[in-house]
Amino acid sequence: MFLSVTEDLVRRRAEHNNCEIFSLEEISLHQQEIEKLEHLDKWCRDLKILYLQNNLIPKIENVSKLKKLEYLNVALNNIERIENLEGCEELKKLDLTANFIGELSSIESLKCNIHLKELFLMGNPCTEFEGYRQFVVATLQQLKYLDSKEIERSERIKALQDYPEVQWKIREQEEAYLLKRAREKEEAQRRMQEKKDEKQKQMDSKLGCFQGITPDSPQEKPNQAEADGEQERCRTVENYDDDEDRKFWEEPTPYTPESRLETHRYIEEKTETKKREKTTWTLVTAEGKVLNVNVPKLHFSLKDDEENNQIILDLAVYRHLDTSLLDGDVQPAYIRVLVKGKPFQLVLPEEVKPDSSSAKRSQTTGHLVVTMPKVCKIGDITQRSLNVVSTLGMSLSYRSGQVEKLEVDPSKYSFPDVAKIVQEKERTGQGPIKFQPQKVTEAKKSSDDFENNEDVPPLI
């Protein structure tokens, strides 16, 4: 099954445009294993720059409606001819480096792109043709640069003069190359069929190795020689994968679109096999003890923010790693983060609140920062208070919910006694203050010129 351009892929690569694709002007879809170019002419009509290098695209298609496209990069693909670019009216730069273009006459389709100034064809079979540069220079008179080399006026005049002869040579070399390609395609199909039959044969042998005789089977037991031969055959089947891998990479193969696609398929199949045989990591012991695990081998820091009563984990995740490849899980006693399926687990020094925890990524470093509020207990607050008071030189004893103050040796501490700065008011009763009788105190002696007027109310 081939891989094509999907809407999810385009949106993920459009983060610089707030994931909006209708107004997108530039997008990079390189190294995405794309095998078919489609949908972009419908979703991204305003595209000006399109990067598609290092994929598996065999044909240029579905880009003719990109009227504003100025730069198209399809280097390192499986393209064999230039086509379907007539509708890109504003195209100024086209990069076709390291493809399989052998039909050089297909560049005539670029005559309609009058704004085309730069063309790159390095690494294509057509560049080995005699008269290659003269043919391109004479065919595309709007070009200013070919393979990063400026086209001189005298070079173009010379190419136009020799164009009929060069064109005839190019046609002959094209026909020879197309015949060679036809033979390569037949050879690739034959080799593919042989490998498919061989693989099926090995799979049948492997299945036969596991189909032993059941205990209830009435068949006779094989003799010792047959048993040894069967065990040897089973060992041979078990080593088949290693031999196949070694043979695949050591076998000389021509560099063609078919071999490139075959290599991709082989790597993809091996990757899927490894995923199915995924290694399991021990995160919790049989006794229930949570372990510290750092399989992705990431640097991290754990900060105890006592001022805000929270724990902060700073995990140095790779800056360009997509956030969709991260999966976090906060538990009261530990935190677990899966980075591309690899677990990072850390036991926390204190119990936290998973529901109130939050995670975010730094826009500059890409680090994952997880903030986990602590579970605040009354006993913890009391203990903290005791610790603070003890640092002031007061030893407290917490017994049955009552705090007892003890005297301190004054010879060891020189700080003042703050307990008697403000004297307590004497109270005559033990009940509430509003029911206590007021204490009768002697009236202060008035001064000699004081006159007591009973009609004037007292000041207090």
mmCIF file with all atom_site columns, C-alpha atoms in Angstrom, residues 166-279:
data_model
loop_
_atom_site.group_PDB
_atom_site.id
_atom_site.type_symbol
_atom_site.label_atom_id
_atom_site.label_alt_id
_atom_site.label_comp_id
_atom_site.label_asym_id
_atom_site.label_entity_id
_atom_site.label_seq_id
_atom_site.pdbx_PDB_ins_code
_atom_site.Cartn_x
_atom_site.Cartn_y
_atom_site.Cartn_z
_atom_site.occupancy
_atom_site.B_iso_or_equiv
_atom_site.pdbx_formal_charge
_atom_site.auth_seq_id
_atom_site.auth_comp_id
_atom_site.auth_asym_id
_atom_site.auth_atom_id
_atom_site.pdbx_PDB_model_num
ATOM 1   C CA . VAL A 1 166 ? 22.344 17.887  -30.866 1.00 0.00 ? 166 VAL A CA 1
ATOM 2   C CA . GLN A 1 167 ? 18.629 17.101  -30.947 1.00 0.00 ? 167 GLN A CA 1
ATOM 3   C CA . TRP A 1 168 ? 19.225 14.105  -33.210 1.00 0.00 ? 168 TRP A CA 1
ATOM 4   C CA . LYS A 1 169 ? 21.950 12.755  -30.876 1.00 0.00 ? 169 LYS A CA 1
ATOM 5   C CA . ILE A 1 170 ? 19.707 13.183  -27.845 1.00 0.00 ? 170 ILE A CA 1
ATOM 6   C CA . ARG A 1 171 ? 16.892 11.227  -29.543 1.00 0.00 ? 171 ARG A CA 1
ATOM 7   C CA . GLU A 1 172 ? 19.198 8.291   -30.245 1.00 0.00 ? 172 GLU A CA 1
ATOM 8   C CA . GLN A 1 173 ? 20.541 8.190   -26.698 1.00 0.00 ? 173 GLN A CA 1
ATOM 9   C CA . GLU A 1 174 ? 17.016 8.417   -25.311 1.00 0.00 ? 174 GLU A CA 1
ATOM 10  C CA . GLU A 1 175 ? 15.889 5.381   -27.295 1.00 0.00 ? 175 GLU A CA 1
ATOM 11  C CA . ALA A 1 176 ? 18.867 3.370   -26.065 1.00 0.00 ? 176 ALA A CA 1
ATOM 12  C CA . TYR A 1 177 ? 18.162 4.384   -22.475 1.00 0.00 ? 177 TYR A CA 1
ATOM 13  C CA . LEU A 1 178 ? 14.459 3.501   -22.725 1.00 0.00 ? 178 LEU A CA 1
ATOM 14  C CA . LEU A 1 179 ? 15.343 0.014   -24.007 1.00 0.00 ? 179 LEU A CA 1
ATOM 15  C CA . LYS A 1 180 ? 17.733 -0.400  -21.091 1.00 0.00 ? 180 LYS A CA 1
ATOM 16  C CA . ARG A 1 181 ? 15.015 0.693   -18.659 1.00 0.00 ? 181 ARG A CA 1
ATOM 17  C CA . ALA A 1 182 ? 12.590 -1.834  -20.122 1.00 0.00 ? 182 ALA A CA 1
ATOM 18  C CA . ARG A 1 183 ? 15.109 -4.621  -19.483 1.00 0.00 ? 183 ARG A CA 1
ATOM 19  C CA . GLU A 1 184 ? 15.700 -3.340  -15.925 1.00 0.00 ? 184 GLU A CA 1
ATOM 20  C CA . LYS A 1 185 ? 11.980 -3.409  -15.217 1.00 0.00 ? 185 LYS A CA 1
ATOM 21  C CA . GLU A 1 186 ? 11.676 -6.980  -16.455 1.00 0.00 ? 186 GLU A CA 1
ATOM 22  C CA . GLU A 1 187 ? 14.677 -8.032  -14.406 1.00 0.00 ? 187 GLU A CA 1
ATOM 23  C CA . ALA A 1 188 ? 13.251 -6.333  -11.311 1.00 0.00 ? 188 ALA A CA 1
ATOM 24  C CA . GLN A 1 189 ? 9.931  -8.139  -11.713 1.00 0.00 ? 189 GLN A CA 1
ATOM 25  C CA . ARG A 1 190 ? 11.708 -11.475 -12.149 1.00 0.00 ? 190 ARG A CA 1
ATOM 26  C CA . ARG A 1 191 ? 13.855 -10.959 -9.071  1.00 0.00 ? 191 ARG A CA 1
ATOM 27  C CA . MET A 1 192 ? 10.860 -9.893  -7.046  1.00 0.00 ? 192 MET A CA 1
ATOM 28  C CA . GLN A 1 193 ? 8.927  -13.018 -8.045  1.00 0.00 ? 193 GLN A CA 1
ATOM 29  C CA . GLU A 1 194 ? 11.899 -15.243 -7.188  1.00 0.00 ? 194 GLU A CA 1
ATOM 30  C CA . LYS A 1 195 ? 12.261 -13.667 -3.755  1.00 0.00 ? 195 LYS A CA 1
ATOM 31  C CA . LYS A 1 196 ? 8.541  -14.034 -3.145  1.00 0.00 ? 196 LYS A CA 1
ATOM 32  C CA . ASP A 1 197 ? 8.620  -17.751 -4.035  1.00 0.00 ? 197 ASP A CA 1
ATOM 33  C CA . GLU A 1 198 ? 11.734 -18.316 -1.922  1.00 0.00 ? 198 GLU A CA 1
ATOM 34  C CA . LYS A 1 199 ? 10.197 -16.572 1.038   1.00 0.00 ? 199 LYS A CA 1
ATOM 35  C CA . GLN A 1 200 ? 7.021  -18.635 0.724   1.00 0.00 ? 200 GLN A CA 1
ATOM 36  C CA . LYS A 1 201 ? 9.097  -21.799 0.605   1.00 0.00 ? 201 LYS A CA 1
ATOM 37  C CA . GLN A 1 202 ? 10.995 -20.830 3.730   1.00 0.00 ? 202 GLN A CA 1
ATOM 38  C CA . MET A 1 203 ? 7.761  -19.982 5.538   1.00 0.00 ? 203 MET A CA 1
ATOM 39  C CA . ASP A 1 204 ? 6.312  -23.389 4.642   1.00 0.00 ? 204 ASP A CA 1
ATOM 40  C CA . SER A 1 205 ? 9.457  -25.060 5.991   1.00 0.00 ? 205 SER A CA 1
ATOM 41  C CA . LYS A 1 206 ? 9.215  -23.014 9.162   1.00 0.00 ? 206 LYS A CA 1
ATOM 42  C CA . LEU A 1 207 ? 5.590  -24.022 9.683   1.00 0.00 ? 207 LEU A CA 1
ATOM 43  C CA . GLY A 1 208 ? 6.491  -27.654 9.041   1.00 0.00 ? 208 GLY A CA 1
ATOM 44  C CA . CYS A 1 209 ? 9.165  -27.461 11.698  1.00 0.00 ? 209 CYS A CA 1
ATOM 45  C CA . PHE A 1 210 ? 6.613  -26.526 14.363  1.00 0.00 ? 210 PHE A CA 1
ATOM 46  C CA . GLN A 1 211 ? 4.050  -29.142 13.331  1.00 0.00 ? 211 GLN A CA 1
ATOM 47  C CA . GLY A 1 212 ? 5.288  -32.031 15.457  1.00 0.00 ? 212 GLY A CA 1
ATOM 48  C CA . ILE A 1 213 ? 3.628  -35.319 16.209  1.00 0.00 ? 213 ILE A CA 1
ATOM 49  C CA . THR A 1 214 ? 1.096  -35.052 19.035  1.00 0.00 ? 214 THR A CA 1
ATOM 50  C CA . PRO A 1 215 ? 1.209  -37.469 21.975  1.00 0.00 ? 215 PRO A CA 1
ATOM 51  C CA . ASP A 1 216 ? -2.041 -39.136 20.860  1.00 0.00 ? 216 ASP A CA 1
ATOM 52  C CA . SER A 1 217 ? -0.856 -39.588 17.294  1.00 0.00 ? 217 SER A CA 1
ATOM 53  C CA . PRO A 1 218 ? -0.702 -43.213 16.143  1.00 0.00 ? 218 PRO A CA 1
ATOM 54  C CA . GLN A 1 219 ? 2.308  -42.572 13.946  1.00 0.00 ? 219 GLN A CA 1
ATOM 55  C CA . GLU A 1 220 ? 5.528  -44.371 14.725  1.00 0.00 ? 220 GLU A CA 1
ATOM 56  C CA . LYS A 1 221 ? 8.426  -42.565 16.310  1.00 0.00 ? 221 LYS A CA 1
ATOM 57  C CA . PRO A 1 222 ? 11.118 -41.562 13.824  1.00 0.00 ? 222 PRO A CA 1
ATOM 58  C CA . ASN A 1 223 ? 14.540 -43.115 14.055  1.00 0.00 ? 223 ASN A CA 1
ATOM 59  C CA . GLN A 1 224 ? 17.573 -41.225 15.387  1.00 0.00 ? 224 GLN A CA 1
ATOM 60  C CA . ALA A 1 225 ? 18.861 -40.195 11.942  1.00 0.00 ? 225 ALA A CA 1
ATOM 61  C CA . GLU A 1 226 ? 15.521 -38.694 10.918  1.00 0.00 ? 226 GLU A CA 1
ATOM 62  C CA . ALA A 1 227 ? 15.251 -36.842 14.233  1.00 0.00 ? 227 ALA A CA 1
ATOM 63  C CA . ASP A 1 228 ? 18.728 -35.353 13.851  1.00 0.00 ? 228 ASP A CA 1
ATOM 64  C CA . GLY A 1 229 ? 17.914 -34.278 10.317  1.00 0.00 ? 229 GLY A CA 1
ATOM 65  C CA . GLU A 1 230 ? 14.689 -32.617 11.461  1.00 0.00 ? 230 GLU A CA 1
ATOM 66  C CA . GLN A 1 231 ? 16.485 -30.683 14.214  1.00 0.00 ? 231 GLN A CA 1
ATOM 67  C CA . GLU A 1 232 ? 19.125 -29.523 11.770  1.00 0.00 ? 232 GLU A CA 1
ATOM 68  C CA . ARG A 1 233 ? 16.430 -28.315 9.384   1.00 0.00 ? 233 ARG A CA 1
ATOM 69  C CA . CYS A 1 234 ? 14.717 -26.388 12.190  1.00 0.00 ? 234 CYS A CA 1
ATOM 70  C CA . ARG A 1 235 ? 17.988 -24.700 13.156  1.00 0.00 ? 235 ARG A CA 1
ATOM 71  C CA . THR A 1 236 ? 18.475 -23.728 9.511   1.00 0.00 ? 236 THR A CA 1
ATOM 72  C CA . VAL A 1 237 ? 15.024 -22.140 9.419   1.00 0.00 ? 237 VAL A CA 1
ATOM 73  C CA . GLU A 1 238 ? 15.692 -20.186 12.610  1.00 0.00 ? 238 GLU A CA 1
ATOM 74  C CA . ASN A 1 239 ? 18.817 -18.657 11.070  1.00 0.00 ? 239 ASN A CA 1
ATOM 75  C CA . TYR A 1 240 ? 16.955 -17.791 7.892   1.00 0.00 ? 240 TYR A CA 1
ATOM 76  C CA . ASP A 1 241 ? 16.181 -14.213 8.926   1.00 0.00 ? 241 ASP A CA 1
ATOM 77  C CA . ASP A 1 242 ? 19.834 -13.389 9.592   1.00 0.00 ? 242 ASP A CA 1
ATOM 78  C CA . ASP A 1 243 ? 20.953 -14.987 6.327   1.00 0.00 ? 243 ASP A CA 1
ATOM 79  C CA . GLU A 1 244 ? 18.220 -13.175 4.421   1.00 0.00 ? 244 GLU A CA 1
ATOM 80  C CA . ASP A 1 245 ? 19.228 -9.822  5.874   1.00 0.00 ? 245 ASP A CA 1
ATOM 81  C CA . ARG A 1 246 ? 22.891 -10.381 5.091   1.00 0.00 ? 246 ARG A CA 1
ATOM 82  C CA . LYS A 1 247 ? 22.098 -11.539 1.554   1.00 0.00 ? 247 LYS A CA 1
ATOM 83  C CA . PHE A 1 248 ? 19.835 -8.570  0.872   1.00 0.00 ? 248 PHE A CA 1
ATOM 84  C CA . TRP A 1 249 ? 22.448 -5.964  1.770   1.00 0.00 ? 249 TRP A CA 1
ATOM 85  C CA . GLU A 1 250 ? 25.434 -7.739  0.226   1.00 0.00 ? 250 GLU A CA 1
ATOM 86  C CA . GLU A 1 251 ? 23.788 -8.603  -3.093  1.00 0.00 ? 251 GLU A CA 1
ATOM 87  C CA . PRO A 1 252 ? 24.839 -6.171  -5.887  1.00 0.00 ? 252 PRO A CA 1
ATOM 88  C CA . THR A 1 253 ? 21.795 -4.399  -7.316  1.00 0.00 ? 253 THR A CA 1
ATOM 89  C CA . PRO A 1 254 ? 21.506 -1.648  -9.968  1.00 0.00 ? 254 PRO A CA 1
ATOM 90  C CA . TYR A 1 255 ? 20.312 1.724   -8.741  1.00 0.00 ? 255 TYR A CA 1
ATOM 91  C CA . THR A 1 256 ? 16.820 1.991   -10.222 1.00 0.00 ? 256 THR A CA 1
ATOM 92  C CA . PRO A 1 257 ? 13.412 3.214   -9.029  1.00 0.00 ? 257 PRO A CA 1
ATOM 93  C CA . GLU A 1 258 ? 12.452 -0.428  -8.461  1.00 0.00 ? 258 GLU A CA 1
ATOM 94  C CA . SER A 1 259 ? 15.486 -1.209  -6.289  1.00 0.00 ? 259 SER A CA 1
ATOM 95  C CA . ARG A 1 260 ? 14.968 1.975   -4.295  1.00 0.00 ? 260 ARG A CA 1
ATOM 96  C CA . LEU A 1 261 ? 11.340 1.075   -3.660  1.00 0.00 ? 261 LEU A CA 1
ATOM 97  C CA . GLU A 1 262 ? 12.312 -2.515  -2.814  1.00 0.00 ? 262 GLU A CA 1
ATOM 98  C CA . THR A 1 263 ? 14.801 -1.265  -0.226  1.00 0.00 ? 263 THR A CA 1
ATOM 99  C CA . HIS A 1 264 ? 12.141 0.912   1.341   1.00 0.00 ? 264 HIS A CA 1
ATOM 100 C CA . ARG A 1 265 ? 9.696  -1.995  1.496   1.00 0.00 ? 265 ARG A CA 1
ATOM 101 C CA . TYR A 1 266 ? 12.328 -4.228  3.097   1.00 0.00 ? 266 TYR A CA 1
ATOM 102 C CA . ILE A 1 267 ? 13.203 -1.677  5.784   1.00 0.00 ? 267 ILE A CA 1
ATOM 103 C CA . GLU A 1 268 ? 9.507  -1.045  6.444   1.00 0.00 ? 268 GLU A CA 1
ATOM 104 C CA . GLU A 1 269 ? 8.853  -4.776  6.860   1.00 0.00 ? 269 GLU A CA 1
ATOM 105 C CA . LYS A 1 270 ? 11.763 -5.166  9.282   1.00 0.00 ? 270 LYS A CA 1
ATOM 106 C CA . THR A 1 271 ? 10.569 -2.164  11.267  1.00 0.00 ? 271 THR A CA 1
ATOM 107 C CA . GLU A 1 272 ? 7.066  -3.603  11.581  1.00 0.00 ? 272 GLU A CA 1
ATOM 108 C CA . THR A 1 273 ? 8.549  -6.921  12.725  1.00 0.00 ? 273 THR A CA 1
ATOM 109 C CA . LYS A 1 274 ? 10.546 -5.173  15.442  1.00 0.00 ? 274 LYS A CA 1
ATOM 110 C CA . LYS A 1 275 ? 7.453  -3.311  16.583  1.00 0.00 ? 275 LYS A CA 1
ATOM 111 C CA . ARG A 1 276 ? 5.573  -6.583  16.975  1.00 0.00 ? 276 ARG A CA 1
ATOM 112 C CA . GLU A 1 277 ? 8.493  -7.975  18.937  1.00 0.00 ? 277 GLU A CA 1
ATOM 113 C CA . LYS A 1 278 ? 8.656  -4.894  21.100  1.00 0.00 ? 278 LYS A CA 1
ATOM 114 C CA . THR A 1 279 ? 10.751 -5.225  24.237  1.00 0.00 ? 279 THR A CA 1
#
